[in-house]
Amino acid sequence: MLAQQLKGKKLIICPPVLKEYWEAVLFEFEVQGFKVESLGKLDHLLEHGTEQFNYVFIDEAHRFRNQATSNFQKLHEICFGKKVILITATPQNNYSTDIANQIYLFQAKNNSTIIPNNKNLERFFSKLENDIKKYEKGSYEYIETLRRNSEIIRDRVLRNVMIRRTRHEIKEFYKEDMEQQGLEFPQLDSPDKIVYIYKGHIERVFEETISVIQRLDYARYKPLTYLKIMDSNIKSMLTSQRNMSGFMKSILIKRLESSFEAFKKTLNRFIQSYKKFIEMCSEGKVFISNKVDVYDLLDNGDDERLMGLVDEDKVQYYDINEFNEYFLPALKRDLLLLETLSEQWEEITEDPKKNQFLYDLKQNEKLKYNKIIIFTESKETAEYVGAFLEERYPNEVIVFSGQGSRSLRMEIESNYNPNYQGTQKDDIRFLVTTDVLAEGINLHRSNVIINYDLPWNPTKVMQRVGRINRVGTNHKQIHVFNFFPAAQTNAHLPLEQNIISKIQAFHDTLGEDFKYLSDDEEVSSHNLYHKLESKESLEPGEDQAESELLYLGIIRGVRDADPDLFTKIKKIPKKSKSAKSQSGIEVNSTISFLRKGALKKFFITDGTCSIEHTFIEAIHYLKSDLNEKKVKVNNQYFEHMEQNKSAFQQCFEENEELDIGTKIKTGNDSKVLKLVKALSKVKILTDGQEQTLKRLKELVEEGNLPANITKDIIKNTKGLKEPLKIYYGMVQEVPEKYLVTKRKIHQITNGTGNTEVILSVYLRKE
């Protein structure tokens, strides 16, 4: 509907699987001048230019919550200078910086127009993060600070940029609309467990596997750490190399938990990769990749592509003699451990997870006859599960991992999407898929989700459940099943503790590398289990904060039921004042609603000081019953008004002071500014080059350059002495769009114009 109303060309960027869906819906809404492109085609968009678009819509925007990725940098360039609409059901995964990074796609970090008296968004969010770091996670102080931070972000930032409707609000404030249309939300049942148990030989091999994964050096994936001599360039790459080994460890853990089949295949790929690498080393040559963006690949669950790029993208050459004496032995030791492990797994033909699943499908009443969607993070697990289900339930299974044909996707839609416009079918009972179908798409002809492997990140589970937890479903209840491992040797433990101990084995294996396994770094084994056992944690954000929709509903009620009163309200002049009796206040007070430009604030004073209030806080003083009597306005009111106006004006003085702070930069931004400052004193630059430097300085000061660009500038100019080489080393890393475009930011909150008193209410103490 928004796209329909906006004049100008619209670019919609969405997950590949939703491209046709977006095109169909935009066509249905008769939207003019749009182009829909896949998230995977950002390079293509940049190559062909995006200057013709006025607006950029980004669906599933939470994928861009990490500004350290190359995809974030590309999207930032696409969005630069345009109006941006972000669409997501899960904007925050774990940290407030998740939200901040998405906002940076359309706001300068240090020259923002969102918070009325604070241009420096980066500093605003950093302060909140620092406040919570003072306390131990889980402590009372930590929880209270987290709650307070959430309120601050909601009231000072999100209220200005976000439109959000929770299910609770819709059911309460749009109840009549839903009843008229015959719509209702299904009830989410408490999640069910499918517990599979490791016994005997399988359990012994599993324990040995955990031990080997912990003991591996992962030398194949961090060769630079074995160099005899390390210059500054090498040292800067060591963190990335160590991260890579951590990622590879996490892949083994994820595949082991996903399915035996996926683990065996991953193990064989590791072995082949080691063999090729050792063979290359034996020839005296070592090629090493440093251009793999593991964050992007893992955030999208693309572990196979990651491993392929590690093998293919060989860009740096070293002689084998440049490595220390521990390198080759570490490689050979890793290979021996992997091969020994592979031999042990070849002996295992039984699969307790598969057996338990097939048993539950026959015995569990919730699973016996329903259409079922099975999610897994692994493409190989999806194919494996699809194969054994097809054997048991022939012609009733579809496997989809993003690579399927258009006809296969239509088959899924016809069987699972109640809004499908073609012929509705009912011949498929099992849809096995990776997370490629976890976002956006309608699948609510089914009412059962099964997470075949442990969803380490409960936010991802929420997205999966969202495929069937939708308004318009014919199902009264929906069901979620999670697989949990348990151990025979711990059979004497209560089931819950047994499961948690097995999850803990995965987490302990990763040690400090756990952060590479999941975006949700705060989840402990115990906490993860309880999150996946709680239906509340799988519902989209249902906080019960008071909603503006209540008051919007009141105004709409007046408009529809009493048009004369509505017209009277519209014609009330500015500077209007009234007075009422008020309980709960110590002394007589005045609350004022003031505006300057588009900056709007509420202040309340009792004659000693003026305190800013949010809309929700202020409305409790302003709202009145229809028959409530007006009281006399005291002369004290005029003193109160001046105090409120003075407090309002103080916001702009604070704003001017904060402007000075925006120039203070740290990290790579600071280094780039120092380079610019040094070059600005050089006399050999042309006028055009000086203007480019001035623009570059402006971009960095405002926070309008993604972190990856400033990092590349520092890397590209390291060791250079000649001014012109430094200049070109800087400029070539900055896309031309940034240097030639003065970003058009509508200064909606800069408080231009005169201060206006919209209305005031004198509150007489009861």
Coordinates of N, CA, C and O in Angstrom, one line a residue, residues 514-592:
F514 N 32.2 -20.4 20.4 CA 30.7 -20.5 20.3 C 30.1 -19.4 19.5 O 29.1 -19.5 18.8
K515 N 30.7 -18.2 19.6 CA 30.2 -17.1 18.8 C 30.1 -17.3 17.3 O 29.4 -16.6 16.6
Y516 N 30.9 -18.3 16.8 CA 30.9 -18.5 15.4 C 29.8 -19.5 15.0 O 29.5 -19.7 13.9
L517 N 29.2 -20.1 16.0 CA 28.1 -21.0 15.8 C 26.8 -20.3 15.6 O 26.0 -20.7 14.7
S518 N 26.5 -19.3 16.3 CA 25.2 -18.7 16.3 C 25.3 -17.2 16.4 O 26.2 -16.7 17.1
D519 N 24.3 -16.5 15.8 CA 24.2 -15.0 16.1 C 23.8 -14.7 17.5 O 24.1 -13.7 18.0
D520 N 23.1 -15.7 18.1 CA 22.6 -15.5 19.4 C 23.6 -15.9 20.5 O 23.5 -17.0 21.0
E521 N 24.6 -15.1 20.7 CA 25.7 -15.5 21.6 C 25.4 -15.7 23.0 O 26.1 -16.3 23.8
E522 N 24.2 -15.1 23.5 CA 23.9 -15.2 24.9 C 23.2 -16.4 25.3 O 23.0 -16.6 26.5
V523 N 22.9 -17.3 24.4 CA 22.1 -18.5 24.8 C 23.0 -19.6 25.3 O 23.9 -20.1 24.7
S524 N 22.7 -19.9 26.6 CA 23.4 -21.1 27.2 C 22.6 -22.3 26.9 O 21.5 -22.3 26.4
S525 N 23.2 -23.5 27.2 CA 22.5 -24.7 26.9 C 21.2 -24.8 27.6 O 20.2 -25.2 27.1
H526 N 21.2 -24.4 28.9 CA 20.1 -24.5 29.7 C 19.0 -23.5 29.2 O 17.8 -23.8 29.1
N527 N 19.5 -22.3 28.9 CA 18.6 -21.3 28.4 C 17.9 -21.6 27.1 O 16.8 -21.4 26.8
L528 N 18.8 -22.2 26.2 CA 18.3 -22.6 24.9 C 17.2 -23.6 25.0 O 16.1 -23.5 24.3
Y529 N 17.4 -24.6 25.9 CA 16.4 -25.6 26.1 C 15.0 -25.0 26.5 O 14.0 -25.3 26.0
H530 N 15.1 -24.1 27.5 CA 13.9 -23.5 28.0 C 13.2 -22.6 27.0 O 12.0 -22.5 26.9
K531 N 14.0 -21.9 26.2 CA 13.4 -21.1 25.1 C 12.7 -21.9 24.1 O 11.6 -21.5 23.7
L532 N 13.2 -23.1 23.8 CA 12.6 -23.9 22.8 C 11.4 -24.7 23.4 O 10.7 -25.4 22.7
E533 N 11.3 -24.7 24.7 CA 10.1 -25.3 25.4 C 9.0 -24.3 25.7 O 7.9 -24.7 26.1
S534 N 9.3 -23.0 25.4 CA 8.3 -22.0 25.8 C 7.6 -21.5 24.5 O 8.3 -21.0 23.6
K535 N 6.3 -21.5 24.5 CA 5.6 -21.0 23.3 C 5.7 -19.4 23.3 O 5.6 -18.9 22.2
E536 N 5.9 -18.8 24.5 CA 6.0 -17.3 24.5 C 7.2 -16.9 23.7 O 7.2 -15.9 23.0
S537 N 8.3 -17.6 23.8 CA 9.6 -17.2 23.1 C 9.5 -17.4 21.6 O 10.3 -16.9 20.9
L538 N 8.5 -18.2 21.1 CA 8.3 -18.4 19.7 C 7.3 -17.5 19.1 O 7.1 -17.5 17.9
E539 N 6.6 -16.7 19.9 CA 5.7 -15.7 19.3 C 6.4 -14.5 19.0 O 7.3 -14.0 19.7
P540 N 6.0 -13.8 17.9 CA 6.7 -12.5 17.5 C 6.4 -11.5 18.6 O 5.3 -11.5 19.3
G541 N 7.4 -10.6 18.9 CA 7.4 -9.7 20.0 C 6.0 -9.2 20.5 O 5.3 -8.4 19.9
E542 N 5.6 -9.8 21.6 CA 4.2 -9.5 22.1 C 4.3 -8.7 23.4 O 3.6 -8.9 24.4
D543 N 5.2 -7.7 23.4 CA 5.3 -6.9 24.7 C 4.0 -6.1 24.9 O 3.3 -5.8 23.9
Q544 N 3.7 -5.9 26.1 CA 2.4 -5.4 26.4 C 2.5 -3.9 26.7 O 1.7 -3.3 27.5
A545 N 3.4 -3.2 26.2 CA 3.5 -1.8 26.4 C 2.3 -1.1 25.8 O 1.7 -1.5 24.8
E546 N 1.9 0.0 26.5 CA 0.6 0.7 26.1 C 0.8 1.2 24.6 O 1.8 1.7 24.2
S547 N -0.3 1.1 23.9 CA -0.2 1.4 22.4 C -0.9 2.7 22.1 O -2.0 3.0 22.6
E548 N -0.3 3.4 21.2 CA -1.0 4.6 20.6 C -2.3 4.2 19.9 O -3.1 5.1 19.7
L549 N -2.4 3.0 19.5 CA -3.5 2.5 18.7 C -4.8 2.7 19.6 O -5.9 3.0 19.0
L550 N -4.7 2.6 20.9 CA -5.9 2.9 21.8 C -6.4 4.2 21.5 O -7.6 4.4 21.4
Y551 N -5.5 5.2 21.5 CA -6.0 6.6 21.3 C -6.4 7.0 19.9 O -7.3 7.8 19.6
L552 N -5.7 6.3 18.9 CA -6.1 6.4 17.5 C -7.5 5.9 17.4 O -8.3 6.5 16.7
G553 N -7.8 4.8 18.1 CA -9.1 4.2 18.0 C -10.2 5.2 18.6 O -11.3 5.3 18.1
I554 N -9.8 5.9 19.6 CA -10.8 6.9 20.2 C -11.1 8.0 19.2 O -12.3 8.3 19.0
I555 N -10.1 8.5 18.6 CA -10.3 9.6 17.6 C -11.1 9.1 16.4 O -12.0 9.7 15.9
R556 N -10.8 7.8 16.0 CA -11.6 7.3 14.9 C -13.0 7.1 15.3 O -14.0 7.3 14.5
G557 N -13.2 6.7 16.5 CA -14.6 6.5 17.0 C -15.4 7.8 17.0 O -16.5 7.9 16.6
V558 N -14.7 8.9 17.4 CA -15.3 10.3 17.3 C -15.6 10.6 15.9 O -16.7 11.1 15.6
R559 N -14.7 10.4 15.0 CA -14.8 10.7 13.6 C -16.1 10.0 13.0 O -16.9 10.6 12.3
D560 N -16.2 8.7 13.3 CA -17.3 7.9 12.7 C -18.6 8.1 13.4 O -19.7 8.1 12.7
A561 N -18.6 8.4 14.7 CA -19.9 8.5 15.5 C -20.4 9.9 15.7 O -21.6 10.1 15.9
D562 N -19.5 10.9 15.7 CA -19.9 12.3 16.0 C -19.1 13.2 15.1 O -18.2 13.9 15.5
P563 N -19.4 13.3 13.8 CA -18.7 14.1 12.8 C -18.6 15.6 13.3 O -17.6 16.3 13.0
D564 N -19.6 16.1 13.9 CA -19.6 17.5 14.3 C -18.6 17.8 15.4 O -17.8 18.8 15.3
L565 N -18.5 16.9 16.4 CA -17.4 17.0 17.4 C -16.0 16.9 16.8 O -15.1 17.6 17.1
F566 N -15.9 16.0 15.8 CA -14.6 15.8 15.1 C -14.2 17.1 14.4 O -13.0 17.5 14.5
T567 N -15.2 17.7 13.7 CA -14.9 19.0 13.0 C -14.5 20.1 14.0 O -13.6 20.9 13.8
K568 N -15.2 20.1 15.2 CA -14.8 21.1 16.2 C -13.4 20.9 16.7 O -12.7 21.9 16.9
I569 N -13.0 19.6 16.9 CA -11.7 19.4 17.4 C -10.6 19.8 16.4 O -9.6 20.5 16.7
K570 N -10.9 19.6 15.1 CA -10.0 20.0 14.0 C -9.8 21.5 14.0 O -8.7 22.0 13.6
K571 N -10.8 22.2 14.4 CA -10.8 23.7 14.2 C -10.3 24.4 15.5 O -10.2 25.6 15.5
I572 N -9.9 23.6 16.5 CA -9.4 24.2 17.7 C -8.1 24.9 17.4 O -7.2 24.3 16.8
P573 N -7.9 26.2 17.7 CA -6.7 27.0 17.2 C -5.5 26.6 18.1 O -5.6 26.0 19.2
K574 N -4.3 26.9 17.5 CA -3.1 26.7 18.3 C -3.1 27.6 19.5 O -3.8 28.6 19.5
K575 N -2.2 27.2 20.4 CA -2.1 28.0 21.7 C -3.3 27.8 22.6 O -3.5 28.5 23.6
S576 N -4.2 26.9 22.2 CA -5.4 26.6 23.1 C -5.0 26.1 24.5 O -4.0 25.4 24.6
K577 N -5.7 26.6 25.5 CA -5.4 26.1 26.8 C -6.7 25.7 27.5 O -7.8 26.1 27.1
S578 N -6.6 24.8 28.5 CA -7.7 24.4 29.3 C -7.2 24.1 30.6 O -6.0 24.2 30.9
A579 N -8.1 23.6 31.5 CA -7.7 23.3 32.9 C -8.6 22.2 33.4 O -9.8 22.1 33.0
K580 N -8.1 21.3 34.2 CA -8.9 20.2 34.8 C -8.3 19.8 36.2 O -7.2 20.2 36.5
S581 N -9.1 19.2 36.9 CA -8.7 18.6 38.2 C -7.9 17.3 37.9 O -8.3 16.6 37.1
Q582 N -6.8 17.2 38.7 CA -6.0 16.0 38.4 C -5.6 15.3 39.7 O -5.0 16.0 40.6
S583 N -5.8 14.1 39.8 CA -5.4 13.3 41.0 C -3.9 12.8 40.8 O -3.4 12.8 39.6
G584 N -3.2 12.5 41.8 CA -1.9 11.9 41.7 C -0.8 12.9 41.6 O 0.4 12.5 41.3
I585 N -1.0 14.2 41.7 CA 0.0 15.2 41.6 C 0.1 15.9 42.9 O -0.9 16.1 43.6
E586 N 1.4 16.3 43.3 CA 1.6 17.0 44.6 C 1.2 18.4 44.6 O 0.6 18.9 45.6
V587 N 1.4 19.1 43.5 CA 1.1 20.6 43.4 C 0.5 20.8 42.0 O 0.6 20.0 41.1
N588 N -0.1 22.0 41.9 CA -0.6 22.4 40.6 C 0.5 22.4 39.5 O 1.6 22.9 39.8
S589 N 0.1 21.9 38.3 CA 1.1 21.8 37.3 C 0.5 22.2 35.9 O -0.7 22.4 35.8
T590 N 1.4 22.3 34.9 CA 0.9 22.5 33.5 C 1.7 21.6 32.6 O 2.9 21.5 32.7
I591 N 0.9 21.0 31.7 CA 1.6 20.2 30.6 C 1.3 20.9 29.3 O 0.3 21.4 29.0
S592 N 2.4 20.9 28.5 CA 2.3 21.7 27.2 C 2.9 20.8 26.1 O 3.8 20.0 26.3

